[in-house]
């Protein structure tokens, strides 16, 4: 017998969108894990840093079942400073790895792992014994070609149950009985080809429903949680060509879960607004050329406070959320990452923004790459001198440089503990050292000061939300698209004063 399975083989002739400057060039974390199919971030050793967990899939179409190589579940410790430790094997008792999820399944405060694998038909979990050491694989069930795995409190008893999609059986769940035990499979949706699904409180009644798509019948819908049993499949979209990724996220900021679906049959990414009570608005296509799409995820990639959509297909792209659930056309996150498989958000460097980790489909098929988020607004345009702590004051910004949205926040750090200061702004750059100052004033011309009490910066670190309609120059001015404004922070340093670097923001 030979393995026959769906493997999306990329075709490189498709055009890719223009690139957006939201991530740094990719950092190769590993080229020693053979055929990684998914990598996620999870703090396995309890040190506060997300480590990287990877599942591999070594099967190729045509491989004989009697001669299959085992796959790997492994992890790498996040050592900080953009470095990771060597690969640590958790298990090789996997054949045809697919699903990977991290959650505290036994309620002991650390992160355990879940996997699914197709050829050996396993849903399994791995108990974390703290510090990233794991007990051997514990099999929850052997369904018929399981796909995606997730967790949610399905029965409302305050622990995490396990939900599993299946290419042949549909969708089911396993009750968490406590102490590492799980009940038998309970059917949610039957006789469907479920590759991806999303647990979410669709109808706002306080329990976890599910949204899922049927790959072969090319539709998707939802099923209501009736107290651990589920109602009939309610179709949201009757014709959606081969959905491969279904996600839930509050895209319009109204407090309920909207839906994002990637359909490989037509290469589209679509959103559906949750109208409440289990009703959804019409399909909105936000990406029409997601050729050979593998995955789509919602997260704030541009640091403006709303959820954007990142998609892995021929290219790794993102659609910026423009507010109220409307999206800009897709742009490439990086042209250096070709044919990414699955993608995950994780703040690997603990700088407060969402980095990306993915596993590109390459000829040697062994890469795990990290793309650091650098979407914080502005470019440092003038260096600061060290203050009495020995460190220079630092000014950064987060949010959008969109002049209309007006959601830019200045962030000052490495100033003086228990000190004070204020931000300054100008259209013009300069360089001078005022009398009594121990640092460089980088601004000149009509300099405005954010020196009202409510605008002051206090302590070693503080931030200021800017009103872009009233920049405190003389007279006050509104920021217009196409303008560049320069910001800096002045602060008291003992008997002298000092300045942070200046930050130049080009508004659009």
PDB file of C-alpha atoms in Angstrom, residues 210-332:
ATOM      1  CA  UNK A 210     -17.543  25.865  16.461  1.00  0.00           C
ATOM      2  CA  UNK A 211     -17.031  27.188  12.937  1.00  0.00           C
ATOM      3  CA  UNK A 212     -15.739  24.775  10.306  1.00  0.00           C
ATOM      4  CA  UNK A 213     -15.547  24.184   6.573  1.00  0.00           C
ATOM      5  CA  UNK A 214     -15.988  21.021   4.519  1.00  0.00           C
ATOM      6  CA  UNK A 215     -13.024  20.667   2.161  1.00  0.00           C
ATOM      7  CA  UNK A 216     -14.708  18.325  -0.342  1.00  0.00           C
ATOM      8  CA  UNK A 217     -18.218  19.813  -0.307  1.00  0.00           C
ATOM      9  CA  UNK A 218     -16.727  23.341  -0.438  1.00  0.00           C
ATOM     10  CA  UNK A 219     -18.886  25.108   2.123  1.00  0.00           C
ATOM     11  CA  UNK A 220     -18.523  26.316   5.665  1.00  0.00           C
ATOM     12  CA  UNK A 221     -20.802  27.015   8.580  1.00  0.00           C
ATOM     13  CA  UNK A 222     -21.176  26.730  12.344  1.00  0.00           C
ATOM     14  CA  UNK A 223     -22.670  24.479  14.994  1.00  0.00           C
ATOM     15  CA  UNK A 224     -24.201  25.757  18.226  1.00  0.00           C
ATOM     16  CA  UNK A 225     -23.090  24.423  21.587  1.00  0.00           C
ATOM     17  CA  UNK A 226     -26.210  23.233  23.427  1.00  0.00           C
ATOM     18  CA  UNK A 227     -24.411  22.293  26.625  1.00  0.00           C
ATOM     19  CA  UNK A 228     -21.749  19.847  25.471  1.00  0.00           C
ATOM     20  CA  UNK A 229     -23.893  18.530  22.644  1.00  0.00           C
ATOM     21  CA  UNK A 230     -24.054  20.420  19.379  1.00  0.00           C
ATOM     22  CA  UNK A 231     -26.843  21.520  17.106  1.00  0.00           C
ATOM     23  CA  UNK A 232     -27.073  20.999  13.338  1.00  0.00           C
ATOM     24  CA  UNK A 233     -24.590  22.426  10.856  1.00  0.00           C
ATOM     25  CA  UNK A 234     -25.780  25.913   9.894  1.00  0.00           C
ATOM     26  CA  UNK A 235     -24.273  26.919   6.580  1.00  0.00           C
ATOM     27  CA  UNK A 236     -22.768  30.413   6.422  1.00  0.00           C
ATOM     28  CA  UNK A 237     -21.343  30.095   2.915  1.00  0.00           C
ATOM     29  CA  UNK A 238     -22.767  27.402   0.591  1.00  0.00           C
ATOM     30  CA  UNK A 239     -19.984  27.649  -1.998  1.00  0.00           C
ATOM     31  CA  UNK A 240     -16.443  28.173  -0.735  1.00  0.00           C
ATOM     32  CA  UNK A 241     -13.944  26.207  -2.757  1.00  0.00           C
ATOM     33  CA  UNK A 242     -11.988  23.854  -0.478  1.00  0.00           C
ATOM     34  CA  UNK A 243     -11.483  25.754   2.807  1.00  0.00           C
ATOM     35  CA  UNK A 244      -8.111  24.934   4.389  1.00  0.00           C
ATOM     36  CA  UNK A 245      -7.881  27.503   7.207  1.00  0.00           C
ATOM     37  CA  UNK A 246     -10.758  28.788   9.342  1.00  0.00           C
ATOM     38  CA  UNK A 247     -10.018  31.369  12.051  1.00  0.00           C
ATOM     39  CA  UNK A 248     -12.049  33.526  14.419  1.00  0.00           C
ATOM     40  CA  UNK A 249     -11.095  37.040  15.507  1.00  0.00           C
ATOM     41  CA  UNK A 250     -12.799  40.308  16.394  1.00  0.00           C
ATOM     42  CA  UNK A 251     -11.894  42.104  13.182  1.00  0.00           C
ATOM     43  CA  UNK A 252     -14.198  45.106  13.571  1.00  0.00           C
ATOM     44  CA  UNK A 253     -13.683  45.707  17.291  1.00  0.00           C
ATOM     45  CA  UNK A 254     -17.316  45.215  18.294  1.00  0.00           C
ATOM     46  CA  UNK A 255     -16.639  42.454  20.815  1.00  0.00           C
ATOM     47  CA  UNK A 256     -17.833  39.388  18.912  1.00  0.00           C
ATOM     48  CA  UNK A 257     -15.866  36.878  16.818  1.00  0.00           C
ATOM     49  CA  UNK A 258     -15.819  37.434  13.075  1.00  0.00           C
ATOM     50  CA  UNK A 259     -14.550  34.740  10.715  1.00  0.00           C
ATOM     51  CA  UNK A 260     -11.573  34.536   8.346  1.00  0.00           C
ATOM     52  CA  UNK A 261     -11.430  31.683   5.840  1.00  0.00           C
ATOM     53  CA  UNK A 262      -8.750  30.669   3.344  1.00  0.00           C
ATOM     54  CA  UNK A 263      -9.997  28.618   0.396  1.00  0.00           C
ATOM     55  CA  UNK A 264      -7.361  26.875  -1.713  1.00  0.00           C
ATOM     56  CA  UNK A 265      -9.762  26.041  -4.543  1.00  0.00           C
ATOM     57  CA  UNK A 266     -10.064  29.672  -5.634  1.00  0.00           C
ATOM     58  CA  UNK A 267      -7.014  31.137  -3.833  1.00  0.00           C
ATOM     59  CA  UNK A 268      -9.022  33.631  -1.800  1.00  0.00           C
ATOM     60  CA  UNK A 269      -9.018  34.978   1.739  1.00  0.00           C
ATOM     61  CA  UNK A 270     -12.499  35.986   2.881  1.00  0.00           C
ATOM     62  CA  UNK A 271     -13.995  37.596   5.969  1.00  0.00           C
ATOM     63  CA  UNK A 272     -17.500  37.352   7.402  1.00  0.00           C
ATOM     64  CA  UNK A 273     -18.820  39.876   9.900  1.00  0.00           C
ATOM     65  CA  UNK A 274     -20.626  38.476  12.922  1.00  0.00           C
ATOM     66  CA  UNK A 275     -23.967  40.273  13.079  1.00  0.00           C
ATOM     67  CA  UNK A 276     -24.961  38.698  16.394  1.00  0.00           C
ATOM     68  CA  UNK A 277     -27.250  35.852  17.302  1.00  0.00           C
ATOM     69  CA  UNK A 278     -25.511  33.422  14.979  1.00  0.00           C
ATOM     70  CA  UNK A 279     -25.976  35.538  11.845  1.00  0.00           C
ATOM     71  CA  UNK A 280     -23.180  36.618   9.529  1.00  0.00           C
ATOM     72  CA  UNK A 281     -22.828  39.258   6.858  1.00  0.00           C
ATOM     73  CA  UNK A 282     -21.946  38.494   3.242  1.00  0.00           C
ATOM     74  CA  UNK A 283     -18.556  37.294   2.086  1.00  0.00           C
ATOM     75  CA  UNK A 284     -15.897  39.990   1.729  1.00  0.00           C
ATOM     76  CA  UNK A 285     -12.883  38.872  -0.300  1.00  0.00           C
ATOM     77  CA  UNK A 286      -9.745  40.661   0.894  1.00  0.00           C
ATOM     78  CA  UNK A 287      -7.170  38.640  -1.059  1.00  0.00           C
ATOM     79  CA  UNK A 288      -7.973  37.235  -4.504  1.00  0.00           C
ATOM     80  CA  UNK A 289      -4.591  35.794  -5.482  1.00  0.00           C
ATOM     81  CA  UNK A 290      -3.528  33.697  -2.511  1.00  0.00           C
ATOM     82  CA  UNK A 291      -2.289  30.919  -4.765  1.00  0.00           C
ATOM     83  CA  UNK A 292      -1.616  27.614  -3.011  1.00  0.00           C
ATOM     84  CA  UNK A 293      -2.717  29.029   0.317  1.00  0.00           C
ATOM     85  CA  UNK A 294      -1.790  27.034   3.401  1.00  0.00           C
ATOM     86  CA  UNK A 295      -2.750  29.185   6.346  1.00  0.00           C
ATOM     87  CA  UNK A 296      -4.175  32.502   7.474  1.00  0.00           C
ATOM     88  CA  UNK A 297      -3.996  34.126  10.911  1.00  0.00           C
ATOM     89  CA  UNK A 298      -5.343  37.271  12.547  1.00  0.00           C
ATOM     90  CA  UNK A 299      -3.070  39.434  14.672  1.00  0.00           C
ATOM     91  CA  UNK A 300      -1.786  42.979  15.062  1.00  0.00           C
ATOM     92  CA  UNK A 301       1.234  42.989  12.764  1.00  0.00           C
ATOM     93  CA  UNK A 302       1.550  46.780  12.294  1.00  0.00           C
ATOM     94  CA  UNK A 303       1.242  47.743  15.984  1.00  0.00           C
ATOM     95  CA  UNK A 304      -1.819  49.959  15.563  1.00  0.00           C
ATOM     96  CA  UNK A 305      -4.102  48.112  17.969  1.00  0.00           C
ATOM     97  CA  UNK A 306      -6.402  46.244  15.581  1.00  0.00           C
ATOM     98  CA  UNK A 307      -6.176  42.784  14.036  1.00  0.00           C
ATOM     99  CA  UNK A 308      -4.603  42.433  10.615  1.00  0.00           C
ATOM    100  CA  UNK A 309      -4.585  39.225   8.576  1.00  0.00           C
ATOM    101  CA  UNK A 310      -1.402  37.350   7.664  1.00  0.00           C
ATOM    102  CA  UNK A 311      -1.552  34.661   4.990  1.00  0.00           C
ATOM    103  CA  UNK A 312       0.936  32.003   3.921  1.00  0.00           C
ATOM    104  CA  UNK A 313       0.617  31.013   0.271  1.00  0.00           C
ATOM    105  CA  UNK A 314       3.085  31.465  -2.594  1.00  0.00           C
ATOM    106  CA  UNK A 315       4.111  34.563  -0.645  1.00  0.00           C
ATOM    107  CA  UNK A 316       3.757  35.566   2.999  1.00  0.00           C
ATOM    108  CA  UNK A 317       1.373  38.531   2.909  1.00  0.00           C
ATOM    109  CA  UNK A 318      -0.686  40.679   5.197  1.00  0.00           C
ATOM    110  CA  UNK A 319      -3.833  42.755   4.838  1.00  0.00           C
ATOM    111  CA  UNK A 320      -3.822  45.843   7.043  1.00  0.00           C
ATOM    112  CA  UNK A 321      -6.977  46.376   9.057  1.00  0.00           C
ATOM    113  CA  UNK A 322      -8.100  49.915   8.264  1.00  0.00           C
ATOM    114  CA  UNK A 323     -10.718  49.922  10.997  1.00  0.00           C
ATOM    115  CA  UNK A 324     -14.226  48.537  11.384  1.00  0.00           C
ATOM    116  CA  UNK A 325     -13.224  45.316   9.683  1.00  0.00           C
ATOM    117  CA  UNK A 326     -12.209  46.827   6.350  1.00  0.00           C
ATOM    118  CA  UNK A 327      -8.854  45.817   4.911  1.00  0.00           C
ATOM    119  CA  UNK A 328      -6.214  47.226   2.602  1.00  0.00           C
ATOM    120  CA  UNK A 329      -5.057  45.112  -0.351  1.00  0.00           C
ATOM    121  CA  UNK A 330      -2.471  42.444   0.491  1.00  0.00           C
ATOM    122  CA  UNK A 331       1.208  43.331   0.593  1.00  0.00           C
ATOM    123  CA  UNK A 332       4.136  40.967   1.000  1.00  0.00           C
TER     124      UNK A 332
END
